Amino acid sequence: MLKILSNALQKFQLKINPQKTKSILISKIQDHENVNIILNNIQIQQVQEFCYLGSIITSNNKSSPDIKRRIALAKQAFQNKNQLLTNQHLNIHLRKRFIKTFVWSVLTYASETWTIDENDRKKLEAAEMWMWRRMTKTRWIEKKSNERLLEEIQERRYLMKSIERRKIKLVGHIIRHNNFINNIFEGKIPGKIPRGRPRKKYFDDIQKSMNCETYKELKRAADDREDWLHRQGLAFRH
């Protein structure tokens, strides 16, 4: 496939740089085999993970490294505007809007593609509360509960719902269009299901939020835009 792409690009006087090209084998098996890809008599380097368009892609196809990186970048974005976001002379509602606009946008970048397990969920919720505690300059030694802090600033946990909204919006848009991306969504990998507890799937949270037991039911709901919007309204009415 790489040679076909290289030959096609040569018609437009474009070349693939083998030194800047990486290969990755995505598999559940930790000790998977090496991939031998040659381009212009140069072997393409195989890596375990790489950053593509700002997102971390790993060989085990887990979202945890990307989520961890996004949390770190969001905290750095908060620190860059620390004097503004922690200024007690500014209206608290204005500062909350600043955080949701400038900091959350960094944290939730490409979150539509995440498969979030329980540990990732806890990290994201902890990051959300970290921002509110920093904004109000609430110290840990004060032993103020998260619920009490949220009540004082007239806020509620919304980060996870925001991510779920983005995922549902993307999935509904893709399912309604019969294109290449939709084929990837519905594609199945041949082989046997490995032993042990199965990993969480991308559609698990979406099916639960949209009250669909199977992907077929989810697809039927997405094809009917009114039904999709109705289910979405029920999922996020609180």
Short mmCIF file of C-alpha atoms in Angstrom, two decimals:
data_model
loop_
_atom_site.label_atom_id
_atom_site.label_comp_id
_atom_site.label_asym_id
_atom_site.label_seq_id
_atom_site.Cartn_x
_atom_site.Cartn_y
_atom_site.Cartn_z
CA MET A 1 0.00 0.00 0.00
CA LEU A 2 2.84 2.38 0.81
CA LYS A 3 4.45 1.70 -2.58
CA ILE A 4 1.12 2.34 -4.32
CA LEU A 5 0.78 5.65 -2.50
CA SER A 6 4.37 6.57 -3.32
CA ASN A 7 3.83 5.83 -7.03
CA ALA A 8 0.62 7.87 -7.05
CA LEU A 9 2.35 10.85 -5.43
CA GLN A 10 5.17 10.78 -7.98
CA LYS A 11 2.66 11.78 -10.66
CA PHE A 12 2.28 15.07 -8.79
CA GLN A 13 6.04 15.38 -8.16
CA LEU A 14 5.61 14.54 -4.47
CA LYS A 15 7.77 12.16 -2.46
CA ILE A 16 7.41 10.30 0.83
CA ASN A 17 10.33 10.87 3.18
CA PRO A 18 11.24 7.43 4.63
CA GLN A 19 13.11 9.05 7.55
CA LYS A 20 9.96 10.90 8.64
CA THR A 21 7.62 7.95 8.06
CA LYS A 22 6.77 5.56 10.89
CA SER A 23 4.88 2.27 11.07
CA ILE A 24 2.85 0.87 13.94
CA LEU A 25 1.20 -2.53 14.46
CA ILE A 26 -1.97 -2.22 16.52
CA SER A 27 -2.67 -5.42 18.44
CA LYS A 28 -3.88 -6.64 21.84
CA ILE A 29 -0.82 -8.89 22.05
CA GLN A 30 1.97 -7.11 23.90
CA ASP A 31 4.86 -9.05 22.34
CA HIS A 32 3.68 -8.73 18.75
CA GLU A 33 5.84 -9.30 15.71
CA ASN A 34 7.91 -6.71 13.92
CA VAL A 35 6.68 -5.26 10.66
CA ASN A 36 9.19 -5.11 7.83
CA ILE A 37 8.16 -2.27 5.50
CA ILE A 38 10.64 -1.08 2.88
CA LEU A 39 10.39 2.14 0.86
CA ASN A 40 13.10 3.13 -1.62
CA ASN A 41 15.41 0.48 -0.12
CA ILE A 42 15.01 2.08 3.32
CA GLN A 43 13.29 0.26 6.19
CA ILE A 44 10.48 2.21 7.83
CA GLN A 45 10.96 2.55 11.58
CA GLN A 46 8.37 0.71 13.67
CA VAL A 47 7.22 2.51 16.83
CA GLN A 48 4.96 1.68 19.79
CA GLU A 49 3.23 5.06 19.73
CA PHE A 50 3.29 8.34 17.86
CA CYS A 51 1.53 11.70 17.87
CA TYR A 52 -0.78 12.28 14.91
CA LEU A 53 -2.64 15.59 14.57
CA GLY A 54 -2.19 16.24 18.28
CA SER A 55 -3.41 12.81 19.44
CA ILE A 56 -1.37 9.89 20.76
CA ILE A 57 -1.89 6.63 18.86
CA THR A 58 -0.58 3.52 20.64
CA SER A 59 0.09 -0.04 19.52
CA ASN A 60 -2.52 -1.42 21.95
CA ASN A 61 -5.10 1.14 20.73
CA LYS A 62 -5.83 2.46 24.23
CA SER A 63 -6.81 6.08 24.86
CA SER A 64 -5.20 6.35 28.31
CA PRO A 65 -1.86 7.86 27.12
CA ASP A 66 -3.66 10.51 25.07
CA ILE A 67 -6.01 11.34 27.95
CA LYS A 68 -3.08 11.64 30.35
CA ARG A 69 -1.28 13.95 27.92
CA ARG A 70 -4.38 16.10 27.40
CA ILE A 71 -4.84 16.52 31.15
CA ALA A 72 -1.22 17.67 31.47
CA LEU A 73 -1.64 20.14 28.59
CA ALA A 74 -4.87 21.50 30.10
CA LYS A 75 -3.20 22.06 33.46
CA GLN A 76 -0.37 23.86 31.69
CA ALA A 77 -2.90 26.04 29.87
CA PHE A 78 -4.48 26.87 33.24
CA GLN A 79 -1.10 27.79 34.72
CA ASN A 80 -0.38 30.07 31.77
CA LYS A 81 -3.49 32.11 32.67
CA ASN A 82 -3.21 31.53 36.41
CA GLN A 83 -3.28 35.21 37.41
CA LEU A 84 -6.44 35.79 35.41
CA LEU A 85 -8.31 32.63 36.39
CA THR A 86 -7.54 32.94 40.11
CA ASN A 87 -8.18 36.69 40.33
CA GLN A 88 -10.72 37.06 43.14
CA HIS A 89 -11.67 40.56 41.91
CA LEU A 90 -13.10 39.14 38.69
CA ASN A 91 -16.64 37.78 38.62
CA ILE A 92 -16.56 34.05 39.34
CA HIS A 93 -18.99 33.25 36.53
CA LEU A 94 -16.73 35.07 34.08
CA ARG A 95 -13.74 33.05 35.27
CA LYS A 96 -15.70 29.82 34.88
CA ARG A 97 -16.48 30.75 31.30
CA PHE A 98 -12.81 31.45 30.68
CA ILE A 99 -11.91 27.98 31.98
CA LYS A 100 -14.54 26.22 29.89
CA THR A 101 -13.47 28.16 26.81
CA PHE A 102 -9.68 28.23 26.99
CA VAL A 103 -8.78 25.26 29.22
CA TRP A 104 -11.48 22.70 28.51
CA SER A 105 -10.92 23.12 24.78
CA VAL A 106 -7.34 21.91 25.30
CA LEU A 107 -8.45 19.02 27.50
CA THR A 108 -11.24 17.77 25.23
CA TYR A 109 -9.34 18.04 21.95
CA ALA A 110 -10.06 14.88 19.91
CA SER A 111 -12.05 13.46 22.85
CA GLU A 112 -14.62 12.19 20.33
CA THR A 113 -12.22 9.35 19.56
CA TRP A 114 -11.56 8.26 23.14
CA THR A 115 -12.58 4.94 24.64
CA ILE A 116 -12.82 5.91 28.31
CA ASP A 117 -12.47 3.21 30.96
CA GLU A 118 -13.14 3.68 34.68
CA ASN A 119 -9.59 4.80 35.50
CA ASP A 120 -9.65 7.37 32.71
CA ARG A 121 -13.01 8.64 33.93
CA LYS A 122 -11.64 9.16 37.44
CA LYS A 123 -8.63 11.05 36.07
CA LEU A 124 -10.84 13.34 33.98
CA GLU A 125 -13.19 14.04 36.88
CA ALA A 126 -10.20 14.73 39.14
CA ALA A 127 -8.81 17.15 36.54
CA GLU A 128 -12.15 18.95 36.42
CA MET A 129 -12.18 19.42 40.19
CA TRP A 130 -8.50 20.45 40.14
CA MET A 131 -9.44 23.42 37.97
CA TRP A 132 -12.28 24.54 40.25
CA ARG A 133 -10.09 24.21 43.34
CA ARG A 134 -7.29 26.20 41.72
CA MET A 135 -9.74 28.85 40.55
CA THR A 136 -11.10 29.35 44.07
CA LYS A 137 -7.69 28.86 45.71
CA THR A 138 -9.15 26.07 47.82
CA ARG A 139 -6.38 24.23 49.62
CA TRP A 140 -6.52 20.50 50.27
CA ILE A 141 -5.93 21.02 54.00
CA GLU A 142 -9.31 22.76 54.21
CA LYS A 143 -10.92 19.33 53.73
CA LYS A 144 -13.72 20.82 51.66
CA SER A 145 -15.64 18.16 49.75
CA ASN A 146 -16.11 18.35 46.00
CA GLU A 147 -19.87 18.56 46.40
CA ARG A 148 -19.61 21.51 48.75
CA LEU A 149 -17.18 23.32 46.46
CA LEU A 150 -19.43 22.81 43.44
CA GLU A 151 -22.38 24.14 45.42
CA GLU A 152 -20.46 27.26 46.45
CA ILE A 153 -19.46 28.15 42.89
CA GLN A 154 -22.90 27.17 41.52
CA GLU A 155 -21.43 24.52 39.27
CA ARG A 156 -21.88 20.80 38.65
CA ARG A 157 -19.81 18.04 37.12
CA TYR A 158 -20.18 18.54 33.40
CA LEU A 159 -16.88 17.57 31.76
CA MET A 160 -17.79 13.92 31.14
CA LYS A 161 -21.20 14.86 29.76
CA SER A 162 -19.51 17.36 27.47
CA ILE A 163 -17.25 14.62 26.09
CA GLU A 164 -20.19 12.22 25.69
CA ARG A 165 -22.12 14.89 23.77
CA ARG A 166 -19.23 15.31 21.36
CA LYS A 167 -18.94 11.56 20.82
CA ILE A 168 -22.66 11.14 20.21
CA LYS A 169 -22.72 14.05 17.78
CA LEU A 170 -19.82 12.57 15.80
CA VAL A 171 -21.23 9.03 15.76
CA GLY A 172 -24.66 10.20 14.62
CA HIS A 173 -23.11 12.23 11.81
CA ILE A 174 -20.94 9.33 10.59
CA ILE A 175 -23.63 6.64 10.78
CA ARG A 176 -26.05 8.74 8.71
CA HIS A 177 -23.50 8.98 5.89
CA ASN A 178 -22.57 5.93 3.86
CA ASN A 179 -18.88 6.69 3.41
CA PHE A 180 -15.43 5.23 4.07
CA ILE A 181 -15.40 6.22 7.75
CA ASN A 182 -18.70 4.44 8.28
CA ASN A 183 -17.18 1.29 6.76
CA ILE A 184 -14.33 1.53 9.29
CA PHE A 185 -16.85 1.88 12.13
CA GLU A 186 -18.68 -1.26 11.10
CA GLY A 187 -15.63 -3.28 10.07
CA LYS A 188 -14.85 -6.48 11.95
CA ILE A 189 -11.45 -8.06 12.48
CA PRO A 190 -11.38 -11.81 11.71
CA GLY A 191 -10.24 -14.15 14.44
CA LYS A 192 -11.27 -15.62 17.77
CA ILE A 193 -12.23 -13.62 20.83
CA PRO A 194 -9.39 -13.91 23.38
CA ARG A 195 -9.92 -15.27 26.87
CA GLY A 196 -10.60 -13.07 29.85
CA ARG A 197 -12.74 -10.02 30.40
CA PRO A 198 -13.26 -8.14 27.12
CA ARG A 199 -11.96 -4.61 26.86
CA LYS A 200 -14.37 -1.73 26.87
CA LYS A 201 -15.57 -0.83 23.40
CA TYR A 202 -15.91 2.62 21.88
CA PHE A 203 -19.68 2.26 21.47
CA ASP A 204 -20.41 0.99 25.01
CA ASP A 205 -20.95 4.42 26.60
CA ILE A 206 -22.76 5.75 23.53
CA GLN A 207 -25.22 2.84 23.46
CA LYS A 208 -25.84 3.26 27.19
CA SER A 209 -26.43 7.02 26.91
CA MET A 210 -28.73 6.61 23.91
CA ASN A 211 -30.62 3.70 25.55
CA CYS A 212 -29.68 1.23 22.81
CA GLU A 213 -28.80 -2.38 23.59
CA THR A 214 -27.06 -3.16 20.30
CA TYR A 215 -25.22 -1.35 17.54
CA LYS A 216 -28.05 -2.18 15.10
CA GLU A 217 -30.52 -0.38 17.35
CA LEU A 218 -28.08 2.54 17.64
CA LYS A 219 -27.79 2.71 13.86
CA ARG A 220 -31.56 2.69 13.38
CA ALA A 221 -31.87 5.52 15.88
CA ALA A 222 -29.16 7.54 14.13
CA ASP A 223 -30.83 7.09 10.73
CA ASP A 224 -33.97 8.70 12.18
CA ARG A 225 -32.77 12.21 13.09
CA GLU A 226 -35.85 13.02 15.19
CA ASP A 227 -35.47 9.82 17.22
CA TRP A 228 -31.74 10.51 17.63
CA LEU A 229 -32.32 14.05 18.91
CA HIS A 230 -35.07 12.79 21.24
CA ARG A 231 -32.79 10.15 22.75
CA GLN A 232 -30.00 12.70 23.05
CA GLY A 233 -32.32 15.09 24.88
CA LEU A 234 -33.31 12.38 27.35
CA ALA A 235 -29.65 11.47 27.95
CA PHE A 236 -28.60 15.03 28.85
CA ARG A 237 -31.73 16.57 30.29
CA HIS A 238 -30.22 16.71 33.81
#
